[in-house]
CSV table of N, CA and C in Angstrom, one decimal:
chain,number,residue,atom,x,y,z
A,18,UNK,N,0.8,-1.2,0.0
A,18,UNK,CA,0.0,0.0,0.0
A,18,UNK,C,0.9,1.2,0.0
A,19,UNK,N,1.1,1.4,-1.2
A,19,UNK,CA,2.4,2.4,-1.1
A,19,UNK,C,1.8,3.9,-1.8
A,20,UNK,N,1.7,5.1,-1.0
A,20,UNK,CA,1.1,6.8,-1.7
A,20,UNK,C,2.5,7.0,-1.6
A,21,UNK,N,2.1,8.1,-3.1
A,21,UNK,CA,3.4,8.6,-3.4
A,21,UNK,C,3.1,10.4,-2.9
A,22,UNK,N,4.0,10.8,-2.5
A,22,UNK,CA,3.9,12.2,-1.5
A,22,UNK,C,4.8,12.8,-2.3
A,23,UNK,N,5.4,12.8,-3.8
A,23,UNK,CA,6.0,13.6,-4.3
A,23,UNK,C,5.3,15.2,-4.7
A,24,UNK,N,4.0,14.9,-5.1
A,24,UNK,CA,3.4,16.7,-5.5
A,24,UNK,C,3.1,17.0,-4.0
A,25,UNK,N,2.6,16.6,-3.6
A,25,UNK,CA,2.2,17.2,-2.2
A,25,UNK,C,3.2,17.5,-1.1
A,26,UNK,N,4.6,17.0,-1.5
A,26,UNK,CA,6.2,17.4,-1.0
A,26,UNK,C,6.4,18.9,-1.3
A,27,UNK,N,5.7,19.2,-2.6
A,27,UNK,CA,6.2,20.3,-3.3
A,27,UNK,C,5.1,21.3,-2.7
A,28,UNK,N,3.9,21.1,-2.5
A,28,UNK,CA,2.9,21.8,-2.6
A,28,UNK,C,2.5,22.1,-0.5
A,29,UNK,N,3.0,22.7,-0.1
A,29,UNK,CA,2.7,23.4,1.5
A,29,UNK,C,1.3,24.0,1.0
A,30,UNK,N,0.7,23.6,2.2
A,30,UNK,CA,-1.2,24.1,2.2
A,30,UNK,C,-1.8,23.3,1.5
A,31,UNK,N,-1.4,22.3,0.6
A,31,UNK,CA,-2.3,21.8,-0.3
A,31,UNK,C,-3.0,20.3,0.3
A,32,UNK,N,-3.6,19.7,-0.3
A,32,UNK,CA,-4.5,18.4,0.3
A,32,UNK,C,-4.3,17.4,-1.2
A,33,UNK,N,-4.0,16.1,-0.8
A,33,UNK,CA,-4.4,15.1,-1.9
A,33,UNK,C,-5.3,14.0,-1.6
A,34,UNK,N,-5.8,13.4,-2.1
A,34,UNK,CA,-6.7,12.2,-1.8
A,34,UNK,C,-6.3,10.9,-2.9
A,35,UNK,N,-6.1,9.7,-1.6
A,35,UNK,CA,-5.6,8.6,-2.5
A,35,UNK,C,-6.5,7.2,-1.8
A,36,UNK,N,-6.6,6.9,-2.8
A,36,UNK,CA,-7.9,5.4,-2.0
A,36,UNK,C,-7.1,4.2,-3.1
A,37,UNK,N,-6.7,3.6,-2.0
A,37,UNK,CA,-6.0,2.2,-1.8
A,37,UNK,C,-6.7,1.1,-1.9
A,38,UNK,N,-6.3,0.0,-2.4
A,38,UNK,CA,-6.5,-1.6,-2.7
A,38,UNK,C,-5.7,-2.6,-2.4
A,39,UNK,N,-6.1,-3.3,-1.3
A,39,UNK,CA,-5.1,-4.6,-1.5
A,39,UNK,C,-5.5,-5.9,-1.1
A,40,UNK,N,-5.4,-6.8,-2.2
A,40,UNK,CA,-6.3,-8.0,-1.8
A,40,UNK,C,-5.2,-8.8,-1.0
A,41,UNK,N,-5.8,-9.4,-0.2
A,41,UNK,CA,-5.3,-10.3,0.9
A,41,UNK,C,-5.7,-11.7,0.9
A,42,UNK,N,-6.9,-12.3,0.8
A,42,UNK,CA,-7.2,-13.5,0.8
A,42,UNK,C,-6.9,-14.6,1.6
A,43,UNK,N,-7.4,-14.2,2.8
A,43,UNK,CA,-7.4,-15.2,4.1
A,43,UNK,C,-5.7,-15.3,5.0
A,44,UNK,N,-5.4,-14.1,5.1
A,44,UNK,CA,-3.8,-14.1,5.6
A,44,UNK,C,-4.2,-13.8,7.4
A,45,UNK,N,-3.8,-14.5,8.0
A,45,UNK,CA,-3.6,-14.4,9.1
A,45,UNK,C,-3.0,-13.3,9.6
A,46,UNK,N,-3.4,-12.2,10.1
A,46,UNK,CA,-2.2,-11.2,10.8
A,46,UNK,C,-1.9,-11.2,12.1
A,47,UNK,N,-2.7,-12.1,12.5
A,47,UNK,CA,-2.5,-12.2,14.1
A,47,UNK,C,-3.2,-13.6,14.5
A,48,UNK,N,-3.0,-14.4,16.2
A,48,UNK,CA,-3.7,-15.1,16.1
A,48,UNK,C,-5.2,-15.4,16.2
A,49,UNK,N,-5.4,-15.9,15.1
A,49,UNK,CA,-7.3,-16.1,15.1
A,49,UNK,C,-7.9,-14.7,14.5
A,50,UNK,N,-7.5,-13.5,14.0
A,50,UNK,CA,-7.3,-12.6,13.2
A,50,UNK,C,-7.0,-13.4,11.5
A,51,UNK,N,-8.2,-13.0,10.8
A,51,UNK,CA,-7.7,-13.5,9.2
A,51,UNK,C,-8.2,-13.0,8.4
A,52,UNK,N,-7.4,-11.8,7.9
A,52,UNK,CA,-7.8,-10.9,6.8
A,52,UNK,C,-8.8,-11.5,5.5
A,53,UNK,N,-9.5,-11.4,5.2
A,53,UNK,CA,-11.0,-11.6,3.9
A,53,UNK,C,-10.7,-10.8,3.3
A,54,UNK,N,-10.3,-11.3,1.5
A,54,UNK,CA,-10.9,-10.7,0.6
A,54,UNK,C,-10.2,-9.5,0.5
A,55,UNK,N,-10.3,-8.2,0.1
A,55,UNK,CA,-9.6,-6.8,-0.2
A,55,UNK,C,-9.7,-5.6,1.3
A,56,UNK,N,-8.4,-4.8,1.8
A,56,UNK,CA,-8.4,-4.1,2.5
A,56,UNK,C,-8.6,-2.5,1.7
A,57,UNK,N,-9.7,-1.6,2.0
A,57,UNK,CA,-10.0,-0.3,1.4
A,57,UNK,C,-9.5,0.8,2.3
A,58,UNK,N,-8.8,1.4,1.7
A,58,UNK,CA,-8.5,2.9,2.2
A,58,UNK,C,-8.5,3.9,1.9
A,59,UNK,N,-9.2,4.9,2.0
A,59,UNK,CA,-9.5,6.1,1.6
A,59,UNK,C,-8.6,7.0,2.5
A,60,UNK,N,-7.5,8.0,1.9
A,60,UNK,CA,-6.8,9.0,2.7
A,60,UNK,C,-7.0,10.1,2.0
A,61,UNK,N,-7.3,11.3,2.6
A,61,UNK,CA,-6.4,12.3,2.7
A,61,UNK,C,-5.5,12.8,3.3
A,62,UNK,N,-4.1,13.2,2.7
A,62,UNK,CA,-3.4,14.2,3.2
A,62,UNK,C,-2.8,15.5,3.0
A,63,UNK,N,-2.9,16.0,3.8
A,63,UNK,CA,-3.0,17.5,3.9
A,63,UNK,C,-1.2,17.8,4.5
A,64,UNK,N,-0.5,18.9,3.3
A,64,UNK,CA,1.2,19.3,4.1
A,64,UNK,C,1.1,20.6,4.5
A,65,UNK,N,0.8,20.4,5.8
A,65,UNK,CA,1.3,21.9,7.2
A,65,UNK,C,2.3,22.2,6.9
A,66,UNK,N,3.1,22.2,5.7
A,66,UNK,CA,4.1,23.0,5.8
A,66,UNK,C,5.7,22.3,6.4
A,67,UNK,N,5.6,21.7,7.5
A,67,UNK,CA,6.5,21.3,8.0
A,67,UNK,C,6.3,19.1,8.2
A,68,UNK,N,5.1,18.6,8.1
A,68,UNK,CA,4.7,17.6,8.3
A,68,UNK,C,3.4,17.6,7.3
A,69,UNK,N,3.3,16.4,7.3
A,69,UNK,CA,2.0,15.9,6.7
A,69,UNK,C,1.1,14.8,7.6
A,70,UNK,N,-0.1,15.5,7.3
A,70,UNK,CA,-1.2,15.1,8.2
A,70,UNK,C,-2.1,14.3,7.2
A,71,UNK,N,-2.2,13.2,7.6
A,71,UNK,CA,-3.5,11.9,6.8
A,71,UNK,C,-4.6,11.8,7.5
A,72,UNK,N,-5.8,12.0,7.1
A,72,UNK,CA,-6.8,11.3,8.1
A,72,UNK,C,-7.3,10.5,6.9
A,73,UNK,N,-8.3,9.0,7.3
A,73,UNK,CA,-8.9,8.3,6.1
A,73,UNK,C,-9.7,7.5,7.3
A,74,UNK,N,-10.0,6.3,6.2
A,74,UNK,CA,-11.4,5.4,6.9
A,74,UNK,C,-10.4,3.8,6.1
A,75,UNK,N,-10.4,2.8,6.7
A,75,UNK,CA,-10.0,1.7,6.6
A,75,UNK,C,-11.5,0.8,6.7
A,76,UNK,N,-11.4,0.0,5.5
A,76,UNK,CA,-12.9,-0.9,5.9
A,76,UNK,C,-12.3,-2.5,5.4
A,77,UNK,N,-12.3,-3.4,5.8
A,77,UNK,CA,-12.1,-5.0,5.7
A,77,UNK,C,-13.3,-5.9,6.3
A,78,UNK,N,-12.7,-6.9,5.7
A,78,UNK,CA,-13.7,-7.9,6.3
A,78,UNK,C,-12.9,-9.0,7.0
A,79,UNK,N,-13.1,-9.1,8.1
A,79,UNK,CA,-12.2,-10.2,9.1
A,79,UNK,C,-12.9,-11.3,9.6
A,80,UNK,N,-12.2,-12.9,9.2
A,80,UNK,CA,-12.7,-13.6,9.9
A,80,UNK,C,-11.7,-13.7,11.5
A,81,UNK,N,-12.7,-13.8,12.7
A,81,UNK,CA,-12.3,-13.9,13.8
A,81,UNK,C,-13.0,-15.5,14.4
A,82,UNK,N,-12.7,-15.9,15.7
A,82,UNK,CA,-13.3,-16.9,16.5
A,82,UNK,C,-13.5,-16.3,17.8
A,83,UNK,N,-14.7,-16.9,17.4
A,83,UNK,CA,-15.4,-16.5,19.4
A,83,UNK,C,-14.7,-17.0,20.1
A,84,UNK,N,-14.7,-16.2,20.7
A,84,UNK,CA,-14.1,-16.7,22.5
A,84,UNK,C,-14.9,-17.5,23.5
A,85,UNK,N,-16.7,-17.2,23.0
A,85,UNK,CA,-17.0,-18.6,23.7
A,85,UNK,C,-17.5,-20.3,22.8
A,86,UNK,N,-17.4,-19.9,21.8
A,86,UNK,CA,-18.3,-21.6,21.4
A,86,UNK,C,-16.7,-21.6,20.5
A,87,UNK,N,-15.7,-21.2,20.4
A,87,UNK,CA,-15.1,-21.1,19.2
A,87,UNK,C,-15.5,-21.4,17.9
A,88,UNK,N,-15.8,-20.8,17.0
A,88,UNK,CA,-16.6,-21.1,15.6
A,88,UNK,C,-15.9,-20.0,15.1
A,89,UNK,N,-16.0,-19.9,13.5
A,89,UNK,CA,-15.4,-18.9,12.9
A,89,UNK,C,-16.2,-18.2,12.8
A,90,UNK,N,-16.4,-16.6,12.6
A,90,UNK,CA,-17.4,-15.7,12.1
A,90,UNK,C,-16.7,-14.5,11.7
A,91,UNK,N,-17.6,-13.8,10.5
A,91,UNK,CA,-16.8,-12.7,9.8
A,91,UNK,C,-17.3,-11.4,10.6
A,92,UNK,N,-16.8,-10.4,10.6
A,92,UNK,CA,-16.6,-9.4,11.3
A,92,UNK,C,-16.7,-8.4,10.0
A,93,UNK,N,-17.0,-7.1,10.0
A,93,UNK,CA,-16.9,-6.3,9.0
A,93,UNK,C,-16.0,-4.9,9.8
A,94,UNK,N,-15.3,-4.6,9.5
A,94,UNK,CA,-14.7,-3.5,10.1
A,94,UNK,C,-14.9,-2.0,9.3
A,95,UNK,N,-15.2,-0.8,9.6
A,95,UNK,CA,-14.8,0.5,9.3
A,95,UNK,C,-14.1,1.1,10.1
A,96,UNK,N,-13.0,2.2,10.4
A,96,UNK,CA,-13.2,2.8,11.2
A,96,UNK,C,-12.1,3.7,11.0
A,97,UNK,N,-12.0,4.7,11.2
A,97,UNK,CA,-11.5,6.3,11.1
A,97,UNK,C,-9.6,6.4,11.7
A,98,UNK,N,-8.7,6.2,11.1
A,98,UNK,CA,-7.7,6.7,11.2
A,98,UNK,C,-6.8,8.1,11.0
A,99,UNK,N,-5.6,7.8,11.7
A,99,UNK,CA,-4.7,9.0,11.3
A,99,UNK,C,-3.4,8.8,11.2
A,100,UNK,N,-2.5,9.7,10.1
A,100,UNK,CA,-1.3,9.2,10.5
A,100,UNK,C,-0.7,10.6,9.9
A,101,UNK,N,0.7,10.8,10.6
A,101,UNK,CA,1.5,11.5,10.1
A,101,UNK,C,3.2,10.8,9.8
A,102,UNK,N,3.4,12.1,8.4
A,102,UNK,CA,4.2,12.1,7.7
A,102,UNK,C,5.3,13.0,7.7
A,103,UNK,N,6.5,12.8,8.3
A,103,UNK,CA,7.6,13.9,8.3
A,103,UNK,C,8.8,13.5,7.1
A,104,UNK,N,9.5,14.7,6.4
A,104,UNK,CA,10.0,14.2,5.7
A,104,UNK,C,11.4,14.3,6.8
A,105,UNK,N,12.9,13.2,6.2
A,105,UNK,CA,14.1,13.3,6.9
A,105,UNK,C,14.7,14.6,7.2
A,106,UNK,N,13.9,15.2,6.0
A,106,UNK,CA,14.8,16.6,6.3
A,106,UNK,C,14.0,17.9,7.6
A,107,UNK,N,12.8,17.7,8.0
A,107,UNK,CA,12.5,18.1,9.1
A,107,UNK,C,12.7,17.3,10.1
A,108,UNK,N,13.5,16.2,10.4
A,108,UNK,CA,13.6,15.2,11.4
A,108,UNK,C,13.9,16.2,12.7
A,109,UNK,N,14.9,17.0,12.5
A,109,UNK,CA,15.1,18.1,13.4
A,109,UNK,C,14.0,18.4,14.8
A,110,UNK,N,13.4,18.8,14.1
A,110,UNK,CA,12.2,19.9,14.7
A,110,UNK,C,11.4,18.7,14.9
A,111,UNK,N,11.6,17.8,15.0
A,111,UNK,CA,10.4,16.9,15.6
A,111,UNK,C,11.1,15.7,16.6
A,112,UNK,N,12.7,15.7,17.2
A,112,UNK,CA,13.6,14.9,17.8
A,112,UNK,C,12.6,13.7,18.3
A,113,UNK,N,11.7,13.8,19.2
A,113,UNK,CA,11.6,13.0,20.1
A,113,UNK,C,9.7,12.0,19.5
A,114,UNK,N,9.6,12.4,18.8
A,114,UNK,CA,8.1,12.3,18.1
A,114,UNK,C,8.7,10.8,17.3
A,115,UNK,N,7.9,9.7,18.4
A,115,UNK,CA,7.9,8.6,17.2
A,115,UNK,C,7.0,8.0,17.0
A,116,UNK,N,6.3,8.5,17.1
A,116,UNK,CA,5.0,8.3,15.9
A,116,UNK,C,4.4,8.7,14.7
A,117,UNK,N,5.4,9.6,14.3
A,117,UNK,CA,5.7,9.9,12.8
A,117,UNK,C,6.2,8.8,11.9
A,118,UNK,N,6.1,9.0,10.5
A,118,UNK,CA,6.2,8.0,9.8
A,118,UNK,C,7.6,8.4,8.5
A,119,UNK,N,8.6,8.9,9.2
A,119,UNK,CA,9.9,9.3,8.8
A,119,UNK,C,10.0,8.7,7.4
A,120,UNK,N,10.1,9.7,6.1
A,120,UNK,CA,10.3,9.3,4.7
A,120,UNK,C,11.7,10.3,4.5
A,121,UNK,N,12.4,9.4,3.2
A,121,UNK,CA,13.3,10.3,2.6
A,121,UNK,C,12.7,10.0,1.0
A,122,UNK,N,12.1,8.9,0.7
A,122,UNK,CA,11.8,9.0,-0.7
A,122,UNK,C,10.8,8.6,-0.9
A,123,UNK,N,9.8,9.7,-1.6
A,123,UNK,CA,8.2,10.2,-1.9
A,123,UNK,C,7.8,8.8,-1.9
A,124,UNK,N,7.7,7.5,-2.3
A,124,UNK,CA,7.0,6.3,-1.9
A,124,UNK,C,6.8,6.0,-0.4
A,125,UNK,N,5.4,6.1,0.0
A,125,UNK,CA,5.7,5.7,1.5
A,125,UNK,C,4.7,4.8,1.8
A,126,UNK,N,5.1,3.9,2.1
A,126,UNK,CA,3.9,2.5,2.8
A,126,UNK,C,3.3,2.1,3.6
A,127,UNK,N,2.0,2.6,3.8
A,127,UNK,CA,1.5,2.5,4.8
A,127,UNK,C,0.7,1.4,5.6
A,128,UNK,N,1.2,0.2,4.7
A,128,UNK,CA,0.6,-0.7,5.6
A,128,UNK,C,0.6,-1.2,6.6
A,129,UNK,N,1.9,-0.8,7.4
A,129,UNK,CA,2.1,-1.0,8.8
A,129,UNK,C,1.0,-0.4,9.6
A,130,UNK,N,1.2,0.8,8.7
A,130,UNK,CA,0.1,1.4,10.0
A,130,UNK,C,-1.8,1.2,10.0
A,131,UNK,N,-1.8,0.7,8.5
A,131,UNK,CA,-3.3,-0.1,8.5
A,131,UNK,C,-3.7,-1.3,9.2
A,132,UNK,N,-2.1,-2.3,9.0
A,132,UNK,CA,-2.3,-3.5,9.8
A,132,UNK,C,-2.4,-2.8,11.3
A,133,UNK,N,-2.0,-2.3,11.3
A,133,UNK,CA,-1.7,-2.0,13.1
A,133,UNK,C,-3.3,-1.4,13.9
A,134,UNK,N,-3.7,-0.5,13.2
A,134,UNK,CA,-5.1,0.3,13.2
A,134,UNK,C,-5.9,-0.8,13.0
A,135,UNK,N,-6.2,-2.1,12.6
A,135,UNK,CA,-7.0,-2.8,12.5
A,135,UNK,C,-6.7,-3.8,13.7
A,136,UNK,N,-5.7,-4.0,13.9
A,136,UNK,CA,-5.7,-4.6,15.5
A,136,UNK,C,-5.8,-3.9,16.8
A,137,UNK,N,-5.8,-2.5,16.7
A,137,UNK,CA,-6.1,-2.4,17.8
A,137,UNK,C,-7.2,-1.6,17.9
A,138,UNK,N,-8.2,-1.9,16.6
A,138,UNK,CA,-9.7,-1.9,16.9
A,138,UNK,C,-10.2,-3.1,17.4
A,139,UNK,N,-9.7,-4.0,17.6
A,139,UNK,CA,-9.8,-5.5,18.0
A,139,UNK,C,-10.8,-5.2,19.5
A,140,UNK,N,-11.8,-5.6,20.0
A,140,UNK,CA,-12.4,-6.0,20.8
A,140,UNK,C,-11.7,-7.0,22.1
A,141,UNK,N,-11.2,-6.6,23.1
A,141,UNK,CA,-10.7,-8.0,24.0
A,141,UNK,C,-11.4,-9.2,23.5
A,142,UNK,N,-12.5,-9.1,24.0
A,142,UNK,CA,-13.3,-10.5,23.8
A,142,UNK,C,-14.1,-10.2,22.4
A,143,UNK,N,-13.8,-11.3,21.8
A,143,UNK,CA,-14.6,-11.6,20.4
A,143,UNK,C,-15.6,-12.7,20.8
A,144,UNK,N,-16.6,-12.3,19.9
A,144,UNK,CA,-18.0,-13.0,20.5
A,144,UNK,C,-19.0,-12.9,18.9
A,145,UNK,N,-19.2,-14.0,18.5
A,145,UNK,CA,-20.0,-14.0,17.2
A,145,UNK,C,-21.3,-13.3,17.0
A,146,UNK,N,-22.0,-13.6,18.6
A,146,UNK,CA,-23.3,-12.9,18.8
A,146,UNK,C,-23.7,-12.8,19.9
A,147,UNK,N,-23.8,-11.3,20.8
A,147,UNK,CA,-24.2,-11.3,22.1
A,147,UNK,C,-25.1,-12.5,23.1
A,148,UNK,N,-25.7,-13.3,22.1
A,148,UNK,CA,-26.1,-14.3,22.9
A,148,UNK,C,-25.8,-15.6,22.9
A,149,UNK,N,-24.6,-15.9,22.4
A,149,UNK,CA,-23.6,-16.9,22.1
A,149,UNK,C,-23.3,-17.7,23.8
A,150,UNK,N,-24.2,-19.1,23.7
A,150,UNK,CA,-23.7,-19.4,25.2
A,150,UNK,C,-22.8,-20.1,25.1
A,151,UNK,N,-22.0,-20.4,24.1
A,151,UNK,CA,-20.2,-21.1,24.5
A,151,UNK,C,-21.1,-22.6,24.6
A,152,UNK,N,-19.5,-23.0,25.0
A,152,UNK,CA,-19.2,-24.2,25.2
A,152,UNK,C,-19.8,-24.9,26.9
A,153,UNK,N,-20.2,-26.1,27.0
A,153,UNK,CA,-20.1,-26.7,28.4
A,153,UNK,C,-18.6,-27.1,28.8
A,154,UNK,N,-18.6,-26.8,29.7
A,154,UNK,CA,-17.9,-26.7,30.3
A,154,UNK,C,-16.8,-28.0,31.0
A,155,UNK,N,-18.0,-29.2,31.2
A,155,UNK,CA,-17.3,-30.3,31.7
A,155,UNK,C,-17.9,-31.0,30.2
A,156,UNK,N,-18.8,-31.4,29.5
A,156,UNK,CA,-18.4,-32.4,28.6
A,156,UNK,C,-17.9,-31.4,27.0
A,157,UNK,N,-18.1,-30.2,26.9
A,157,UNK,CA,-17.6,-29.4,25.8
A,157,UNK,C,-18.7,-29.2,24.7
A,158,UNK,N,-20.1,-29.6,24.6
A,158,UNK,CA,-21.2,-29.7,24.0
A,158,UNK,C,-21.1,-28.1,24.0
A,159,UNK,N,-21.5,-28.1,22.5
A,159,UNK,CA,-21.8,-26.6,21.9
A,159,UNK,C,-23.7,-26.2,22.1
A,160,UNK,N,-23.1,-25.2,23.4
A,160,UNK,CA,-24.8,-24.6,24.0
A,160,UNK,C,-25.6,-24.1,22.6
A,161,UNK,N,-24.9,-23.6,21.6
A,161,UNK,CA,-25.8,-22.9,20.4
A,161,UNK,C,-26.6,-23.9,19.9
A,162,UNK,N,-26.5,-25.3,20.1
A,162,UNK,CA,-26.6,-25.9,18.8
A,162,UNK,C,-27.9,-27.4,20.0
A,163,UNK,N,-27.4,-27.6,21.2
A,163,UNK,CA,-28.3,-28.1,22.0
A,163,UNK,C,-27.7,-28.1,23.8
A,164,UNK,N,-28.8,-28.5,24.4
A,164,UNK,CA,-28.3,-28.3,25.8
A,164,UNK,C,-27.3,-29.6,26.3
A,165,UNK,N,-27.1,-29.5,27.1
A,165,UNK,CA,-26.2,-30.8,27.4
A,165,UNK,C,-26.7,-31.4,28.8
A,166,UNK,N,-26.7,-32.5,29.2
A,166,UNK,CA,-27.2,-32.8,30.2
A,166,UNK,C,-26.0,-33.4,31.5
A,167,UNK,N,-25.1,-32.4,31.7
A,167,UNK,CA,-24.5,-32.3,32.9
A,167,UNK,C,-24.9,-31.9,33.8
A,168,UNK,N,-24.6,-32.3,34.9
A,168,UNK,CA,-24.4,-31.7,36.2
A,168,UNK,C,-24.2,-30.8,36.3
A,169,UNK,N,-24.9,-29.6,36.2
A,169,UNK,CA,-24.1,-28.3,36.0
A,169,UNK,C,-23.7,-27.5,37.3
A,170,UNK,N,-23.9,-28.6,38.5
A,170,UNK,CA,-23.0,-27.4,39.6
A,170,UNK,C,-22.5,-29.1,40.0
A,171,UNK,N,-21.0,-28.6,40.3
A,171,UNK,CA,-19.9,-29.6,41.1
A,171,UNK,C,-20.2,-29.5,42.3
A,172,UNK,N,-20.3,-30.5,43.1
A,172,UNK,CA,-20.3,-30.5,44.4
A,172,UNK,C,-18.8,-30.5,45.4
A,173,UNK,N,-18.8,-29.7,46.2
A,173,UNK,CA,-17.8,-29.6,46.9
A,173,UNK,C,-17.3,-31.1,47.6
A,174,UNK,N,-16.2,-31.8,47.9
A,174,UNK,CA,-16.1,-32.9,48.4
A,174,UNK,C,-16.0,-33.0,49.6
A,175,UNK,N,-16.0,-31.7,50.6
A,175,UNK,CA,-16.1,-31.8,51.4
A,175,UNK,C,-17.1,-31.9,52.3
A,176,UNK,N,-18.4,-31.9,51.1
A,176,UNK,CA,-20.2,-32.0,51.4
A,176,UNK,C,-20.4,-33.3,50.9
A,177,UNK,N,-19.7,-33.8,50.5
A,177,UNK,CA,-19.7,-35.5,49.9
A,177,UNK,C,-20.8,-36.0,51.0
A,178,UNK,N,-20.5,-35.7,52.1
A,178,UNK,CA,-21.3,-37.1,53.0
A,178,UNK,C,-22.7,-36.6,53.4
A,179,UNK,N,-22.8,-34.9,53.3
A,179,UNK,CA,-24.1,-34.5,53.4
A,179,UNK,C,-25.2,-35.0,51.9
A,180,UNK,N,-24.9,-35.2,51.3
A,180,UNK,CA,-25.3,-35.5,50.3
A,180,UNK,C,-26.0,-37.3,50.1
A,181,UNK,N,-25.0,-37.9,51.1
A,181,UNK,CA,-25.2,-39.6,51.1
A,181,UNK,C,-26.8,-39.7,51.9
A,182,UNK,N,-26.6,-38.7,52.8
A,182,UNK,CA,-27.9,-38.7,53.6
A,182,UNK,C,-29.1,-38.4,53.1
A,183,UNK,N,-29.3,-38.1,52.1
A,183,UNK,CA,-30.4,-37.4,51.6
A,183,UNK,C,-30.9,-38.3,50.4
């Protein structure tokens, strides 16, 4: 995913718009993370003169696994990023700033920073459907699909003998 920032190198105050493509087809980027089909990006970026400012929208389609029944399910993602662009030659005036995306030659790639912005839209817990009851727990029977007929509370063994009595 490579914008080229050569006119907009030249041009302070100006704005470009660049919308990205890149097909992926089932690549894992993380674990249980698996990119679907084409990642879309729409950017603008705008040169302050001394840096360049991007804001855009990232949209994919991710398969993930629930955390409780584990099953695959697809996920659709949008969601609003930013990044900035310093060239080497203002490296100066920005010493300690590393979250800039330091270029010396107008090709710059920003897929790191797409892959990165899509994981940490990530949800802790992934869940197919808020009412997803998982798995049992002592024999592993999938609650979505039927109930299971366990014992569903363990008894303590140290009530073992209150139990004989009854």
């Amino acid at each position: 995913m490579q914008i080229d920032l050569s006119w907009l190198k030249l041009h302070p105050k100006d704005t470009d718009s660049f919308h990205l493509e890149k097909l992926y087809g089932n690549v894992e980027i993380e674990k249980g993370i698996h990119l679907l089909e084409q990642v879309l990006v729409d950017l603008e970026v705008t040169n302050t003169g001394r840096l360049m400012v991007g804001k855009g929208e990232i949209k994919a389609n991710l398969e993930l696994q629930c955390d409780r029944c584990l099953n695959p399910f697809q996920h659709q993602v949008e969601l609003p990023f930013t990044v900035e662009f310093c060239s080497e030659d203002n490296r100066e005036f920005f010493k300690n700033e590393e979250t800039f995306i330091y270029f010396v030659e107008p090709q710059v790639d920003i897929e790191p920073v797409v892959l990165e912005n899509i994981l940490l839209s990530m949800p802790i817990r992934t869940l197919c459907s808020p009412e997803c009851k998982g798995l049992c727990s002592i024999c592993g029977q999938e609650l979505n699909l039927a109930e299971c007929h366990c014992q569903e509370k363990e008894i303590d063994p140290r009530w073992e003998a209150l139990k004989k009595m009854l």
